[in-house]
Amino acid sequence: MVLPHAIEAVPAGDRYARGWHCLGLATEYKDGKPHGLNIFGKQLVAFAGDDGHVQVLDAFCPHMGANLASGEVRGNSLVCPFHQWNWGANGVCTHIPYATRVPPKARIQSWHTCEQNRLLFIWSDYEGAAPTPETAIPRINACFSDEWTPWAVRKITIQTNCRELVDNLADAAHFGPVHGSPASYFCNTFVGHIGYQMFHGSQSELLGNTLVADSAYFGPAYHITRMTAEVDGLPLHSVLLNCHVPINQDSFELRYGVMIKKTPGLSDDQNREIAHAYVEQAHQSFFQDVEIWHNKTRIDHPVLCEGDGPIYQLRDWYRQFYTDLARLPNDLRKEKVFELREGVWRTLSEVPPDAISQLHTI
């Protein structure tokens, strides 16, 4: 007698993924004001001083506990609203207006940040290690080209663990039932800190026909897609941003955005309208998943069938971001390739021509 499968789910624990997490458009933080951030189970504060660099600090002043997000920016320092202690970008107190000496313990955590592709990123690492050149966010030349519209970005809060979102990278089977866009071809490649997906679809209810989506997670939380589709009989080239930052283990901020290659003959305003309309379509697409996420349960050992693809292999790749650096597996840099062609999954020794990513050439 075959017994019912018991669903198992280990609590997510107290770690957040090691890697760069996107906080949206960098310009949003350069208005001369502090910005409170509720992420990684903590209260943080972002600000840009006169030098234009966006810094992130722990939000609570160690003097008497005030929230620095309620303070003000002066020069390159953040000033506490309670007693006006001044905090520099490195988290060290630089001035106390009613004291001649700053206590040596007057320092708070300063987080690594970077700007790339007109976006702001924050680095998280449970062990406290600094980012390495290997994990640098790759440049998207289209972000700096007049041939493309600027990012049109939207943010929503999702009430579940962020692993549910990352599972989509390998879940080819859900595209038809959920999004009305079944995969005619699908391939995953996992190598180092990058997880690739190549998707071909003959039709899409939301994102056009003859769809080709070339996408990748660069680390645990920053996902970029180069997409081509036919919309109203015309080719549309777009770059999609899909990034998340955990609020806690049961919720995360999802930011998604679109840039489109401008259509010759249309004004900048008309091209921006197309980009914003595409964001709205992406919004509908995400909410098709969100409705399911908000009503499902966490499951660590799903019962899979032969058509499900490399779900477990994806989770093995994703686990690296929650593992001590000294305990990472030795084969992380080896390409692992899984292809769905004509309804059959195959494990390959090299990436097939249909799945060669062009993300680095945008």
Tab-separated table of C-alpha atoms in Angstrom:
chain	number	residue	atom	x	y	z
A	1	MET	CA	0.000	0.000	0.000
A	2	VAL	CA	1.383	3.402	-1.007
A	3	LEU	CA	0.995	5.950	1.776
A	4	PRO	CA	0.163	9.617	1.093
A	5	HIS	CA	3.244	11.781	0.675
A	6	ALA	CA	3.905	13.867	3.770
A	7	ILE	CA	4.760	17.466	2.954
A	8	GLU	CA	7.967	18.533	4.704
A	9	ALA	CA	9.148	22.086	5.202
A	10	VAL	CA	12.047	23.157	7.391
A	11	PRO	CA	11.690	26.745	8.674
A	12	ALA	CA	13.665	29.216	6.571
A	13	GLY	CA	16.044	30.008	9.443
A	14	ASP	CA	17.737	33.288	10.257
A	15	ARG	CA	19.953	33.712	7.193
A	16	TYR	CA	19.387	35.954	4.219
A	17	ALA	CA	21.002	35.221	0.883
A	18	ARG	CA	24.584	36.311	0.278
A	19	GLY	CA	24.734	38.676	-2.682
A	20	TRP	CA	23.656	41.930	-4.246
A	21	HIS	CA	20.026	42.989	-3.786
A	22	CYS	CA	18.456	45.768	-5.874
A	23	LEU	CA	16.749	48.693	-4.114
A	24	GLY	CA	15.330	50.266	-7.271
A	25	LEU	CA	16.295	53.413	-9.137
A	26	ALA	CA	19.346	55.123	-7.640
A	27	THR	CA	17.901	58.575	-8.298
A	28	GLU	CA	15.091	57.931	-5.800
A	29	TYR	CA	17.661	58.105	-2.984
A	30	LYS	CA	19.399	61.282	-4.167
A	31	ASP	CA	16.858	63.848	-3.016
A	32	GLY	CA	18.838	65.018	0.028
A	33	LYS	CA	16.629	63.081	2.453
A	34	PRO	CA	17.101	59.879	4.475
A	35	HIS	CA	15.080	56.859	3.334
A	36	GLY	CA	14.028	54.165	5.774
A	37	LEU	CA	14.410	50.544	4.629
A	38	ASN	CA	12.644	47.594	6.261
A	39	ILE	CA	14.704	44.710	4.876
A	40	PHE	CA	16.732	41.689	6.018
A	41	GLY	CA	14.709	41.641	9.230
A	42	LYS	CA	16.183	45.013	10.209
A	43	GLN	CA	15.583	48.745	9.980
A	44	LEU	CA	18.131	50.454	7.749
A	45	VAL	CA	18.486	53.965	6.345
A	46	ALA	CA	19.773	55.072	2.924
A	47	PHE	CA	20.994	58.575	2.108
A	48	ALA	CA	23.125	60.432	-0.400
A	49	GLY	CA	25.410	63.226	0.766
A	50	ASP	CA	26.928	66.085	-1.168
A	51	ASP	CA	29.271	63.623	-2.916
A	52	GLY	CA	26.255	61.937	-4.545
A	53	HIS	CA	27.090	58.444	-3.291
A	54	VAL	CA	24.214	56.541	-1.725
A	55	GLN	CA	25.124	54.975	1.616
A	56	VAL	CA	23.161	52.574	3.814
A	57	LEU	CA	23.511	52.377	7.607
A	58	ASP	CA	21.714	50.564	10.391
A	59	ALA	CA	18.852	52.881	11.259
A	60	PHE	CA	18.947	53.063	15.061
A	61	CYS	CA	21.325	55.480	16.742
A	62	PRO	CA	23.349	53.625	19.438
A	63	HIS	CA	23.259	56.706	21.660
A	64	MET	CA	19.580	56.680	22.695
A	65	GLY	CA	17.926	54.575	19.997
A	66	ALA	CA	16.389	57.186	17.691
A	67	ASN	CA	15.597	56.190	14.115
A	68	LEU	CA	18.042	57.971	11.823
A	69	ALA	CA	15.528	57.772	8.968
A	70	SER	CA	13.749	60.625	10.788
A	71	GLY	CA	16.906	62.748	10.779
A	72	GLU	CA	18.432	64.920	8.087
A	73	VAL	CA	21.339	64.898	5.675
A	74	ARG	CA	24.051	67.541	6.160
A	75	GLY	CA	27.048	67.475	3.871
A	76	ASN	CA	28.064	63.825	3.698
A	77	SER	CA	26.682	62.973	7.134
A	78	LEU	CA	23.375	61.789	8.536
A	79	VAL	CA	22.240	63.761	11.597
A	80	CYS	CA	20.226	62.084	14.339
A	81	PRO	CA	16.888	63.803	15.050
A	82	PHE	CA	17.185	63.256	18.827
A	83	HIS	CA	20.554	64.750	19.868
A	84	GLN	CA	22.081	65.613	16.470
A	85	TRP	CA	24.946	63.170	16.561
A	86	ASN	CA	26.523	63.150	13.074
A	87	TRP	CA	27.097	59.815	11.327
A	88	GLY	CA	29.428	59.392	8.353
A	89	ALA	CA	29.066	57.042	5.418
A	90	ASN	CA	31.329	54.492	7.152
A	91	GLY	CA	29.022	54.342	10.186
A	92	VAL	CA	31.396	56.254	12.462
A	93	CYS	CA	30.145	59.195	14.513
A	94	THR	CA	32.014	62.289	13.335
A	95	HIS	CA	30.573	65.018	15.552
A	96	ILE	CA	28.535	65.543	18.728
A	97	PRO	CA	27.437	69.185	19.059
A	98	TYR	CA	27.630	69.237	22.870
A	99	ALA	CA	30.824	67.171	23.340
A	100	THR	CA	34.508	67.633	22.534
A	101	ARG	CA	35.221	63.918	22.295
A	102	VAL	CA	33.415	61.187	20.309
A	103	PRO	CA	33.248	57.849	22.188
A	104	PRO	CA	35.274	55.135	20.389
A	105	LYS	CA	32.229	52.826	20.472
A	106	ALA	CA	30.133	55.350	18.554
A	107	ARG	CA	29.818	53.408	15.321
A	108	ILE	CA	27.046	51.537	13.530
A	109	GLN	CA	27.026	49.058	10.682
A	110	SER	CA	27.651	50.478	7.233
A	111	TRP	CA	26.468	48.305	4.331
A	112	HIS	CA	28.249	47.855	1.010
A	113	THR	CA	26.377	49.556	-1.834
A	114	CYS	CA	26.953	50.035	-5.538
A	115	GLU	CA	25.237	51.656	-8.501
A	116	GLN	CA	24.951	49.954	-11.847
A	117	ASN	CA	22.478	50.251	-14.712
A	118	ARG	CA	20.990	53.330	-12.949
A	119	LEU	CA	19.963	51.055	-10.081
A	120	LEU	CA	21.063	50.941	-6.445
A	121	PHE	CA	22.270	47.680	-4.903
A	122	ILE	CA	22.987	46.602	-1.335
A	123	TRP	CA	25.222	43.671	-0.392
A	124	SER	CA	24.140	41.157	2.227
A	125	ASP	CA	26.329	38.455	3.754
A	126	TYR	CA	25.566	36.516	6.920
A	127	GLU	CA	29.305	35.965	7.512
A	128	GLY	CA	30.161	39.632	6.944
A	129	ALA	CA	32.357	39.040	3.884
A	130	ALA	CA	32.727	41.842	1.345
A	131	PRO	CA	31.582	41.469	-2.282
A	132	THR	CA	34.117	40.078	-4.742
A	133	PRO	CA	34.811	41.210	-8.341
A	134	GLU	CA	33.297	37.936	-9.569
A	135	THR	CA	29.892	38.922	-8.172
A	136	ALA	CA	29.890	42.410	-9.737
A	137	ILE	CA	26.619	43.403	-11.415
A	138	PRO	CA	27.151	43.306	-15.214
A	139	ARG	CA	26.637	46.544	-17.125
A	140	ILE	CA	23.644	46.845	-19.463
A	141	ASN	CA	24.677	49.279	-22.184
A	142	ALA	CA	21.031	49.869	-23.114
A	143	CYS	CA	20.576	51.685	-19.791
A	144	PHE	CA	22.866	54.428	-21.091
A	145	SER	CA	21.652	54.531	-24.699
A	146	ASP	CA	19.241	57.033	-26.246
A	147	GLU	CA	17.879	54.157	-28.347
A	148	TRP	CA	16.127	52.750	-25.263
A	149	THR	CA	13.530	54.188	-22.896
A	150	PRO	CA	14.502	54.715	-19.235
A	151	TRP	CA	13.479	52.116	-16.662
A	152	ALA	CA	9.798	52.138	-15.765
A	153	VAL	CA	9.797	50.437	-12.341
A	154	ARG	CA	7.064	49.309	-9.963
A	155	LYS	CA	7.285	47.799	-6.459
A	156	ILE	CA	4.935	45.413	-4.652
A	157	THR	CA	5.144	43.430	-1.410
A	158	ILE	CA	4.757	39.641	-1.549
A	159	GLN	CA	3.743	37.734	1.585
A	160	THR	CA	5.866	34.614	1.247
A	161	ASN	CA	9.484	33.467	1.326
A	162	CYS	CA	11.493	34.599	-1.691
A	163	ARG	CA	12.408	31.011	-2.639
A	164	GLU	CA	8.937	30.708	-4.180
A	165	LEU	CA	9.896	33.400	-6.702
A	166	VAL	CA	13.303	31.896	-7.518
A	167	ASP	CA	11.712	28.470	-8.184
A	168	ASN	CA	10.191	30.001	-11.340
A	169	LEU	CA	13.622	29.986	-12.999
A	170	ALA	CA	13.315	26.212	-13.547
A	171	ASP	CA	9.535	25.758	-13.482
A	172	ALA	CA	8.837	25.431	-17.202
A	173	ALA	CA	5.549	23.617	-16.600
A	174	HIS	CA	3.763	26.580	-14.980
A	175	PHE	CA	4.054	28.962	-17.944
A	176	GLY	CA	1.136	27.409	-19.819
A	177	PRO	CA	-1.442	26.953	-17.011
A	178	VAL	CA	-0.624	30.208	-15.182
A	179	HIS	CA	0.501	32.630	-17.900
A	180	GLY	CA	-1.089	31.188	-21.038
A	181	SER	CA	2.343	30.894	-22.663
A	182	PRO	CA	3.485	27.262	-22.860
A	183	ALA	CA	7.164	26.692	-23.582
A	184	SER	CA	8.052	25.322	-26.989
A	185	TYR	CA	11.690	25.253	-25.876
A	186	PHE	CA	13.278	25.683	-22.450
A	187	CYS	CA	16.811	25.401	-21.086
A	188	ASN	CA	18.454	26.028	-17.707
A	189	THR	CA	22.182	26.506	-17.198
A	190	PHE	CA	23.708	26.861	-13.737
A	191	VAL	CA	27.308	28.015	-13.429
A	192	GLY	CA	28.887	29.766	-10.470
A	193	HIS	CA	26.579	32.429	-9.047
A	194	ILE	CA	24.570	32.713	-12.310
A	195	GLY	CA	21.434	30.768	-13.162
A	196	TYR	CA	20.270	31.094	-16.792
A	197	GLN	CA	16.919	30.400	-18.403
A	198	MET	CA	16.165	30.326	-22.132
A	199	PHE	CA	12.471	30.290	-22.999
A	200	HIS	CA	10.778	30.106	-26.406
A	201	GLY	CA	7.011	30.390	-26.685
A	202	SER	CA	4.821	30.502	-29.778
A	203	GLN	CA	2.227	32.656	-28.036
A	204	SER	CA	1.707	34.666	-24.868
A	205	GLU	CA	-1.537	36.106	-23.542
A	206	LEU	CA	0.291	39.046	-21.974
A	207	LEU	CA	3.690	39.554	-23.553
A	208	GLY	CA	3.190	38.987	-27.264
A	209	ASN	CA	3.717	36.158	-29.763
A	210	THR	CA	6.856	34.373	-30.992
A	211	LEU	CA	8.292	35.134	-27.580
A	212	VAL	CA	11.985	34.572	-26.802
A	213	ALA	CA	13.066	35.311	-23.235
A	214	ASP	CA	16.778	35.093	-22.416
A	215	SER	CA	17.147	35.608	-18.677
A	216	ALA	CA	19.408	35.037	-15.698
A	217	TYR	CA	19.745	35.496	-11.979
A	218	PHE	CA	23.052	37.217	-11.296
A	219	GLY	CA	23.286	36.082	-7.695
A	220	PRO	CA	20.268	35.245	-5.544
A	221	ALA	CA	18.023	38.243	-6.125
A	222	TYR	CA	18.761	40.247	-9.305
A	223	HIS	CA	17.078	38.843	-12.409
A	224	ILE	CA	17.359	40.344	-15.903
A	225	THR	CA	15.527	39.223	-19.048
A	226	ARG	CA	16.226	40.151	-22.636
A	227	MET	CA	12.913	39.636	-24.400
A	228	THR	CA	11.806	39.795	-28.014
A	229	ALA	CA	8.194	39.355	-29.086
A	230	GLU	CA	5.727	40.333	-31.760
A	231	VAL	CA	3.038	42.779	-30.611
A	232	ASP	CA	0.338	43.939	-33.020
A	233	GLY	CA	2.418	42.619	-35.878
A	234	LEU	CA	5.520	44.601	-34.918
A	235	PRO	CA	8.725	43.378	-33.246
A	236	LEU	CA	9.234	44.589	-29.681
A	237	HIS	CA	12.619	44.417	-27.960
A	238	SER	CA	12.644	44.852	-24.192
A	239	VAL	CA	14.754	44.366	-21.087
A	240	LEU	CA	12.886	43.267	-17.977
A	241	LEU	CA	14.037	43.816	-14.407
A	242	ASN	CA	12.828	41.360	-11.762
A	243	CYS	CA	14.499	41.786	-8.394
A	244	HIS	CA	13.609	41.200	-4.782
A	245	VAL	CA	14.764	42.104	-1.292
A	246	PRO	CA	13.550	40.097	1.726
A	247	ILE	CA	11.669	42.048	4.384
A	248	ASN	CA	11.782	39.000	6.635
A	249	GLN	CA	11.593	35.250	6.074
A	250	ASP	CA	7.884	35.447	5.213
A	251	SER	CA	7.754	38.489	2.914
A	252	PHE	CA	9.785	40.363	0.330
A	253	GLU	CA	9.757	43.487	-1.803
A	254	LEU	CA	9.484	42.723	-5.501
A	255	ARG	CA	10.604	45.396	-7.954
A	256	TYR	CA	10.032	44.885	-11.620
A	257	GLY	CA	10.706	47.209	-14.473
A	258	VAL	CA	10.886	47.489	-18.237
A	259	MET	CA	13.000	49.242	-20.823
A	260	ILE	CA	12.028	49.006	-24.471
A	261	LYS	CA	13.983	49.742	-27.592
A	262	LYS	CA	12.433	52.867	-29.055
A	263	THR	CA	10.336	52.494	-32.181
A	264	PRO	CA	11.639	54.823	-34.914
A	265	GLY	CA	9.137	57.487	-35.836
A	266	LEU	CA	7.523	57.632	-32.404
A	267	SER	CA	8.158	60.426	-29.917
A	268	ASP	CA	9.894	59.825	-26.591
A	269	ASP	CA	6.537	60.223	-24.841
A	270	GLN	CA	4.930	57.626	-27.095
A	271	ASN	CA	7.782	55.190	-26.495
A	272	ARG	CA	7.494	55.747	-22.737
A	273	GLU	CA	3.768	55.028	-22.970
A	274	ILE	CA	4.586	51.692	-24.593
A	275	ALA	CA	7.079	50.928	-21.803
A	276	HIS	CA	4.543	51.788	-19.087
A	277	ALA	CA	1.914	49.653	-20.828
A	278	TYR	CA	4.417	46.796	-20.838
A	279	VAL	CA	4.988	47.295	-17.104
A	280	GLU	CA	1.247	46.982	-16.619
A	281	GLN	CA	1.273	43.719	-18.560
A	282	ALA	CA	4.178	42.478	-16.422
A	283	HIS	CA	2.174	43.518	-13.355
A	284	GLN	CA	-0.698	41.293	-14.475
A	285	SER	CA	1.726	38.445	-15.147
A	286	PHE	CA	3.314	38.683	-11.695
A	287	PHE	CA	-0.057	38.752	-9.986
A	288	GLN	CA	-0.968	35.484	-11.662
A	289	ASP	CA	1.896	33.978	-9.630
A	290	VAL	CA	1.237	36.063	-6.499
A	291	GLU	CA	-2.296	34.720	-6.130
A	292	ILE	CA	-0.861	31.193	-6.037
A	293	TRP	CA	2.041	32.067	-3.712
A	294	HIS	CA	-0.288	33.657	-1.183
A	295	ASN	CA	-2.360	30.469	-0.974
A	296	LYS	CA	0.249	27.711	-1.202
A	297	THR	CA	2.434	26.071	1.430
A	298	ARG	CA	6.201	25.840	1.596
A	299	ILE	CA	7.448	22.434	0.443
A	300	ASP	CA	11.056	21.279	0.602
A	301	HIS	CA	10.755	17.896	-1.147
A	302	PRO	CA	8.172	18.223	-3.912
A	303	VAL	CA	6.895	15.103	-5.655
A	304	LEU	CA	8.032	15.597	-9.255
A	305	CYS	CA	7.235	13.906	-12.537
A	306	GLU	CA	9.420	13.448	-15.618
A	307	GLY	CA	8.123	16.672	-17.187
A	308	ASP	CA	8.987	18.943	-14.287
A	309	GLY	CA	12.623	19.584	-15.073
A	310	PRO	CA	15.544	20.606	-12.825
A	311	ILE	CA	13.660	21.906	-9.773
A	312	TYR	CA	15.975	20.129	-7.324
A	313	GLN	CA	19.061	21.178	-9.297
A	314	LEU	CA	17.896	24.791	-9.164
A	315	ARG	CA	17.507	24.566	-5.401
A	316	ASP	CA	20.989	23.045	-5.130
A	317	TRP	CA	22.333	26.061	-7.047
A	318	TYR	CA	20.311	28.515	-4.920
A	319	ARG	CA	21.498	26.908	-1.657
A	320	GLN	CA	25.014	28.305	-2.216
A	321	PHE	CA	23.798	31.760	-1.163
A	322	TYR	CA	22.841	30.428	2.279
A	323	THR	CA	26.006	28.334	2.768
A	324	ASP	CA	29.243	29.367	4.490
A	325	LEU	CA	31.913	30.259	1.937
A	326	ALA	CA	34.249	27.612	3.345
A	327	ARG	CA	31.614	24.918	2.775
A	328	LEU	CA	30.663	25.679	-0.823
A	329	PRO	CA	30.824	22.667	-3.191
A	330	ASN	CA	33.851	22.385	-5.464
A	331	ASP	CA	31.839	22.001	-8.678
A	332	LEU	CA	30.016	25.360	-8.569
A	333	ARG	CA	31.958	26.668	-11.578
A	334	LYS	CA	31.086	23.639	-13.694
A	335	GLU	CA	28.225	24.250	-16.124
A	336	LYS	CA	25.132	22.174	-15.459
A	337	VAL	CA	22.749	22.227	-18.428
A	338	PHE	CA	19.158	20.933	-18.639
A	339	GLU	CA	17.162	21.224	-21.875
A	340	LEU	CA	13.482	20.705	-22.671
A	341	ARG	CA	13.076	19.991	-26.378
A	342	GLU	CA	9.964	18.457	-27.989
A	343	GLY	CA	8.530	17.713	-24.565
A	344	VAL	CA	11.549	15.736	-23.330
A	345	TRP	CA	14.062	16.843	-20.684
A	346	ARG	CA	17.749	16.062	-21.249
A	347	THR	CA	20.860	16.652	-19.168
A	348	LEU	CA	23.575	18.014	-21.465
A	349	SER	CA	27.327	18.383	-21.252
A	350	GLU	CA	27.373	21.770	-22.973
A	351	VAL	CA	25.006	24.645	-23.707
A	352	PRO	CA	23.132	24.107	-27.007
A	353	PRO	CA	23.044	26.885	-29.650
A	354	ASP	CA	19.355	27.581	-28.940
A	355	ALA	CA	20.245	28.474	-25.350
A	356	ILE	CA	23.357	30.625	-25.775
A	357	SER	CA	22.650	33.735	-23.720
A	358	GLN	CA	22.998	37.189	-25.242
A	359	LEU	CA	22.463	39.045	-21.972
A	360	HIS	CA	26.047	40.291	-21.880
A	361	THR	CA	25.630	42.017	-25.256
A	362	ILE	CA	22.668	44.270	-24.434
